[in-house]
């Protein structure tokens, strides 16, 4: 699915907005996913233009419903087709509980969804949830149906990526949320959303090695990330021939949380052997490791 045209009256809100990512990345059950991002509403001017009076709030809500309805029309309602949407709500830097207008608009939106579109939302996933939002939820939850509450998932900042991966494959999760998906303009041309990633946990104070067996001359390309890094990462090629020499592809180095989120590397292999990607987690916290690779036999890679 793709995004819809946004009315001029709501273009300022889009900057914020409740549509940073269009419906083009799927959940593990193949539901289209929409990412709603609230942090830009810290911008006082934008907040005022969107929520300062009832007329502006109504206009904003109408746009949201219009967008939802246009998206629903693109769903597949045949037997066995995808007929629901997964929504991810990013509350990082969202305005606090003192912003009454946003709280009122959120409550109105929840009621509209519950009363008019209960069957079209598979999950509402809230990530980077601050403490005050959970308190707000406890206030409004008595007014929600049990069916609606069963679709809600909440996760704090430290577990947001882990929570997303339960419902959305890592290759479909945007890089800024812990996954491998990037905008088309930034995309590594060797990988697409169709190239699945492997995810597993690196336990505290342990070392994890990914082993990729190479059976013939080729070029191998891989992507690897550890959510939040703060680990040591290294890569090497070990030939099967015991008389051969190990090649250090990446000398082990400390990967800090501020380093590039995804490391992409390429290695030309001239003999049978294996690639070893090693992650050493010295911290007291478990880490999520994600990787994927492709093997190319096209001789152009050796030019």
Short mmCIF file of C-alpha atoms in Angstrom, two decimals:
data_model
loop_
_atom_site.label_atom_id
_atom_site.label_comp_id
_atom_site.label_asym_id
_atom_site.label_seq_id
_atom_site.Cartn_x
_atom_site.Cartn_y
_atom_site.Cartn_z
CA UNK A 1 0.00 0.00 0.00
CA UNK A 2 1.02 3.59 -0.51
CA UNK A 3 0.19 6.81 1.31
CA UNK A 4 -2.74 8.97 0.21
CA UNK A 5 -2.79 12.62 -0.85
CA UNK A 6 -2.96 14.91 2.16
CA UNK A 7 -5.36 17.87 2.17
CA UNK A 8 -3.66 21.29 2.22
CA UNK A 9 -5.38 22.10 5.51
CA UNK A 10 -3.46 19.30 7.19
CA UNK A 11 -0.02 19.62 5.65
CA UNK A 12 1.35 21.32 8.76
CA UNK A 13 0.12 18.39 10.82
CA UNK A 14 1.84 16.00 8.44
CA UNK A 15 5.17 17.53 9.44
CA UNK A 16 4.53 16.11 12.88
CA UNK A 17 2.85 13.75 12.18
CA UNK A 18 0.52 10.88 12.35
CA UNK A 19 1.87 9.64 9.06
CA UNK A 20 5.61 9.54 8.91
CA UNK A 21 5.61 6.17 7.15
CA UNK A 22 2.99 5.13 4.56
CA UNK A 23 1.31 1.76 4.45
CA UNK A 24 4.03 -0.21 2.72
CA UNK A 25 5.67 -2.33 5.42
CA UNK A 26 3.90 -5.45 6.58
CA UNK A 27 3.46 -7.19 9.91
CA UNK A 28 4.32 -10.86 10.40
CA UNK A 29 0.70 -11.65 9.49
CA UNK A 30 0.97 -9.47 6.36
CA UNK A 31 -1.10 -6.60 7.74
CA UNK A 32 -0.14 -3.16 6.37
CA UNK A 33 1.55 -1.10 9.09
CA UNK A 34 1.09 2.62 9.76
CA UNK A 35 3.51 4.48 12.05
CA UNK A 36 1.99 7.37 13.99
CA UNK A 37 4.66 9.71 15.35
CA UNK A 38 3.71 12.25 18.01
CA UNK A 39 7.04 13.75 19.04
CA UNK A 40 6.92 16.71 16.63
CA UNK A 41 3.95 18.07 18.55
CA UNK A 42 6.54 19.46 20.96
CA UNK A 43 6.73 22.24 18.36
CA UNK A 44 4.54 24.90 19.99
CA UNK A 45 3.56 26.56 16.71
CA UNK A 46 2.58 23.26 15.12
CA UNK A 47 0.69 22.23 18.24
CA UNK A 48 -1.25 25.50 18.23
CA UNK A 49 -2.13 25.20 14.53
CA UNK A 50 -3.42 21.68 15.09
CA UNK A 51 -5.14 21.67 18.48
CA UNK A 52 -5.65 25.23 19.75
CA UNK A 53 -9.43 25.25 19.27
CA UNK A 54 -12.28 22.86 18.61
CA UNK A 55 -12.47 23.70 14.91
CA UNK A 56 -8.80 22.81 14.36
CA UNK A 57 -9.14 19.59 16.37
CA UNK A 58 -12.22 18.58 14.37
CA UNK A 59 -10.37 19.28 11.10
CA UNK A 60 -7.46 17.16 12.27
CA UNK A 61 -9.73 14.28 13.30
CA UNK A 62 -11.59 14.44 9.98
CA UNK A 63 -8.28 14.17 8.14
CA UNK A 64 -7.26 11.17 10.23
CA UNK A 65 -10.55 9.41 9.56
CA UNK A 66 -10.37 10.29 5.87
CA UNK A 67 -6.90 8.81 5.66
CA UNK A 68 -8.03 5.67 7.48
CA UNK A 69 -11.03 5.24 5.18
CA UNK A 70 -8.93 5.64 2.03
CA UNK A 71 -6.50 3.08 3.39
CA UNK A 72 -9.30 0.67 4.26
CA UNK A 73 -10.52 0.81 0.67
CA UNK A 74 -7.15 -0.57 -0.41
CA UNK A 75 -7.44 -3.65 1.78
CA UNK A 76 -8.23 -7.06 0.31
CA UNK A 77 -11.59 -8.31 1.57
CA UNK A 78 -11.71 -11.58 -0.38
CA UNK A 79 -11.63 -14.83 1.56
CA UNK A 80 -8.16 -15.23 3.02
CA UNK A 81 -7.19 -11.67 2.11
CA UNK A 82 -5.71 -9.01 4.39
CA UNK A 83 -8.57 -6.97 5.83
CA UNK A 84 -7.02 -5.23 8.86
CA UNK A 85 -4.30 -2.69 9.62
CA UNK A 86 -1.60 -2.69 12.30
CA UNK A 87 -0.85 0.73 13.81
CA UNK A 88 2.36 1.65 15.64
CA UNK A 89 2.18 4.75 17.82
CA UNK A 90 5.55 6.30 18.72
CA UNK A 91 5.22 8.39 21.89
CA UNK A 92 8.86 9.44 22.11
CA UNK A 93 8.99 13.14 23.05
CA UNK A 94 5.21 13.28 22.93
CA UNK A 95 3.80 16.35 24.73
CA UNK A 96 3.13 15.62 28.39
CA UNK A 97 -0.11 15.34 30.35
CA UNK A 98 -0.40 19.11 30.60
CA UNK A 99 -1.37 19.29 26.91
CA UNK A 100 -5.12 18.99 27.46
CA UNK A 101 -6.03 19.58 23.81
CA UNK A 102 -3.96 16.63 22.58
CA UNK A 103 -5.37 14.43 25.32
CA UNK A 104 -8.93 15.35 24.30
CA UNK A 105 -8.19 14.71 20.61
CA UNK A 106 -6.62 11.34 21.43
CA UNK A 107 -9.65 10.32 23.46
CA UNK A 108 -11.97 11.38 20.63
CA UNK A 109 -9.92 9.43 18.09
CA UNK A 110 -10.03 6.29 20.23
CA UNK A 111 -13.80 6.57 20.54
CA UNK A 112 -14.20 7.09 16.79
CA UNK A 113 -12.08 4.04 16.01
CA UNK A 114 -13.86 1.93 18.60
CA UNK A 115 -17.37 2.95 17.55
CA UNK A 116 -16.96 3.00 13.76
CA UNK A 117 -13.94 0.92 12.76
CA UNK A 118 -13.53 -1.84 15.36
CA UNK A 119 -12.87 -4.57 12.80
CA UNK A 120 -10.20 -2.81 10.76
CA UNK A 121 -7.42 -2.54 13.34
CA UNK A 122 -5.54 -5.74 14.14
CA UNK A 123 -3.19 -4.19 16.72
CA UNK A 124 -2.48 -0.79 18.24
CA UNK A 125 1.16 -0.93 19.36
CA UNK A 126 2.41 1.92 21.56
CA UNK A 127 6.20 2.24 21.80
CA UNK A 128 8.50 4.55 23.77
CA UNK A 129 5.65 4.87 26.24
CA UNK A 130 6.32 7.36 29.10
CA UNK A 131 5.00 6.70 32.59
CA UNK A 132 2.36 9.42 32.39
CA UNK A 133 0.74 7.85 29.33
CA UNK A 134 0.04 4.64 31.21
CA UNK A 135 -1.63 6.73 33.90
CA UNK A 136 -3.71 8.42 31.19
CA UNK A 137 -4.64 5.02 29.76
CA UNK A 138 -5.87 3.84 33.14
CA UNK A 139 -8.24 6.81 33.18
CA UNK A 140 -9.75 6.15 29.74
CA UNK A 141 -9.66 2.33 29.76
CA UNK A 142 -12.98 1.96 31.65
CA UNK A 143 -14.68 3.63 28.67
CA UNK A 144 -13.22 1.13 26.19
CA UNK A 145 -14.64 -2.25 25.23
CA UNK A 146 -12.75 -5.38 26.18
CA UNK A 147 -12.31 -6.16 22.48
CA UNK A 148 -10.62 -2.80 21.91
CA UNK A 149 -8.37 -3.18 24.95
CA UNK A 150 -7.26 -6.62 23.76
CA UNK A 151 -5.76 -5.02 20.65
CA UNK A 152 -3.55 -2.61 22.61
CA UNK A 153 0.12 -3.31 23.29
CA UNK A 154 2.34 -0.99 25.38
CA UNK A 155 6.13 -0.90 25.56
CA UNK A 156 8.61 1.42 27.26
CA UNK A 157 11.69 2.82 25.47
CA UNK A 158 14.04 0.00 26.49
CA UNK A 159 11.85 -2.74 24.99
CA UNK A 160 10.27 -1.02 22.00
CA UNK A 161 12.28 -2.88 19.34
CA UNK A 162 11.76 -6.21 21.08
CA UNK A 163 8.02 -5.57 21.18
CA UNK A 164 7.83 -4.55 17.52
CA UNK A 165 9.63 -7.72 16.42
CA UNK A 166 6.85 -9.81 17.97
CA UNK A 167 4.45 -8.40 15.41
CA UNK A 168 6.60 -7.08 12.54
CA UNK A 169 9.58 -8.82 10.94
CA UNK A 170 12.90 -6.95 11.49
CA UNK A 171 13.40 -6.37 7.76
CA UNK A 172 10.10 -4.44 7.71
CA UNK A 173 10.78 -2.36 10.85
CA UNK A 174 12.31 1.08 10.09
CA UNK A 175 15.93 1.56 11.11
CA UNK A 176 15.02 4.21 13.67
CA UNK A 177 12.92 1.63 15.51
CA UNK A 178 15.55 -1.09 15.59
CA UNK A 179 14.98 -2.82 12.25
CA UNK A 180 16.64 -2.87 8.83
CA UNK A 181 14.12 -1.00 6.68
CA UNK A 182 15.25 2.33 5.22
CA UNK A 183 13.76 4.89 2.85
CA UNK A 184 14.09 3.97 -0.81
CA UNK A 185 16.51 6.84 -1.38
CA UNK A 186 18.87 5.43 1.26
CA UNK A 187 18.33 1.76 0.61
CA UNK A 188 21.18 -0.69 0.16
CA UNK A 189 20.44 -1.87 -3.39
CA UNK A 190 21.58 -5.39 -2.51
CA UNK A 191 18.66 -5.87 -0.10
CA UNK A 192 14.91 -5.39 -0.29
CA UNK A 193 12.03 -5.94 2.12
CA UNK A 194 11.71 -9.42 0.63
CA UNK A 195 15.09 -10.43 2.04
CA UNK A 196 14.30 -11.89 5.44
CA UNK A 197 16.47 -11.24 8.48
CA UNK A 198 17.39 -13.55 11.33
CA UNK A 199 16.97 -12.28 14.88
CA UNK A 200 18.15 -13.73 18.16
CA UNK A 201 19.16 -12.68 21.65
CA UNK A 202 22.72 -12.19 22.88
CA UNK A 203 22.67 -12.88 26.60
CA UNK A 204 24.45 -10.57 29.07
CA UNK A 205 28.24 -10.99 29.31
CA UNK A 206 28.32 -13.57 26.51
CA UNK A 207 29.74 -13.81 23.01
CA UNK A 208 27.62 -14.82 20.00
CA UNK A 209 29.05 -15.94 16.65
CA UNK A 210 27.12 -16.02 13.37
CA UNK A 211 28.58 -18.63 11.03
CA UNK A 212 27.98 -18.39 7.27
CA UNK A 213 29.27 -21.37 5.31
CA UNK A 214 30.75 -20.64 1.86
CA UNK A 215 30.87 -23.51 -0.63
CA UNK A 216 32.32 -21.85 -3.72
CA UNK A 217 33.88 -18.71 -5.15
CA UNK A 218 31.47 -15.81 -4.69
CA UNK A 219 30.88 -12.39 -3.19
CA UNK A 220 28.92 -12.24 0.03
CA UNK A 221 27.14 -9.13 1.31
CA UNK A 222 25.66 -8.87 4.79
CA UNK A 223 23.88 -6.46 7.07
CA UNK A 224 24.18 -6.75 10.83
CA UNK A 225 23.01 -4.68 13.77
CA UNK A 226 22.64 -5.01 17.49
CA UNK A 227 19.85 -2.79 18.77
CA UNK A 228 21.48 -0.08 20.87
CA UNK A 229 24.94 -1.62 20.18
CA UNK A 230 27.33 -1.14 23.20
CA UNK A 231 29.01 -4.38 22.14
CA UNK A 232 32.22 -5.49 20.41
CA UNK A 233 31.79 -6.53 16.77
CA UNK A 234 34.25 -8.30 14.50
CA UNK A 235 34.23 -10.34 11.27
CA UNK A 236 36.64 -12.80 9.71
CA UNK A 237 36.90 -15.40 6.95
CA UNK A 238 38.24 -18.83 7.92
CA UNK A 239 39.22 -21.10 4.98
CA UNK A 240 38.38 -24.79 5.07
CA UNK A 241 41.94 -25.62 4.02
CA UNK A 242 43.88 -25.90 7.27
CA UNK A 243 46.95 -24.54 5.51
CA UNK A 244 45.09 -21.40 4.49
CA UNK A 245 45.12 -18.09 6.30
CA UNK A 246 42.32 -16.48 8.27
CA UNK A 247 41.37 -13.08 6.83
CA UNK A 248 40.34 -10.35 9.25
CA UNK A 249 37.45 -8.53 7.57
CA UNK A 250 36.57 -6.34 10.53
CA UNK A 251 38.96 -6.00 13.43
CA UNK A 252 36.90 -6.23 16.65
CA UNK A 253 35.80 -2.76 17.68
CA UNK A 254 33.48 -1.23 20.22
CA UNK A 255 30.15 -0.27 18.68
CA UNK A 256 28.57 2.56 20.65
CA UNK A 257 24.89 3.42 20.71
CA UNK A 258 25.57 6.49 18.58
CA UNK A 259 27.38 4.59 15.81
CA UNK A 260 25.76 3.70 12.51
CA UNK A 261 22.70 1.57 13.31
CA UNK A 262 23.33 -0.98 10.56
CA UNK A 263 26.72 -2.23 9.37
CA UNK A 264 26.85 -3.39 5.74
CA UNK A 265 29.94 -5.25 4.55
CA UNK A 266 31.09 -7.12 1.44
CA UNK A 267 33.73 -9.82 1.05
CA UNK A 268 35.00 -11.58 -2.08
CA UNK A 269 35.57 -15.26 -1.39
CA UNK A 270 38.04 -17.20 -3.50
CA UNK A 271 37.88 -20.57 -1.70
CA UNK A 272 35.64 -22.75 0.44
CA UNK A 273 35.37 -21.64 4.05
CA UNK A 274 33.16 -19.69 6.40
CA UNK A 275 32.45 -16.12 7.47
CA UNK A 276 32.32 -15.57 11.23
CA UNK A 277 30.50 -12.51 12.58
CA UNK A 278 31.21 -12.16 16.29
CA UNK A 279 29.31 -10.04 18.79
CA UNK A 280 30.66 -9.78 22.34
CA UNK A 281 28.13 -8.36 24.80
CA UNK A 282 29.98 -7.17 27.94
CA UNK A 283 26.91 -5.51 29.45
CA UNK A 284 24.45 -6.80 32.03
CA UNK A 285 21.58 -6.44 29.55
CA UNK A 286 20.50 -8.83 26.84
CA UNK A 287 20.89 -7.54 23.28
CA UNK A 288 18.92 -8.20 20.10
CA UNK A 289 21.11 -9.16 17.13
CA UNK A 290 19.73 -8.99 13.59
CA UNK A 291 21.49 -10.02 10.41
CA UNK A 292 20.89 -11.10 6.83
CA UNK A 293 23.15 -11.92 3.93
CA UNK A 294 23.20 -12.55 0.20
CA UNK A 295 25.58 -14.56 -1.93
CA UNK A 296 26.35 -13.39 -5.47
CA UNK A 297 27.95 -15.59 -8.11
CA UNK A 298 27.90 -12.91 -10.81
CA UNK A 299 31.47 -12.41 -11.99
CA UNK A 300 30.89 -8.65 -12.19
CA UNK A 301 31.36 -8.58 -8.42
CA UNK A 302 34.99 -9.62 -8.93
CA UNK A 303 35.85 -6.83 -11.34
#
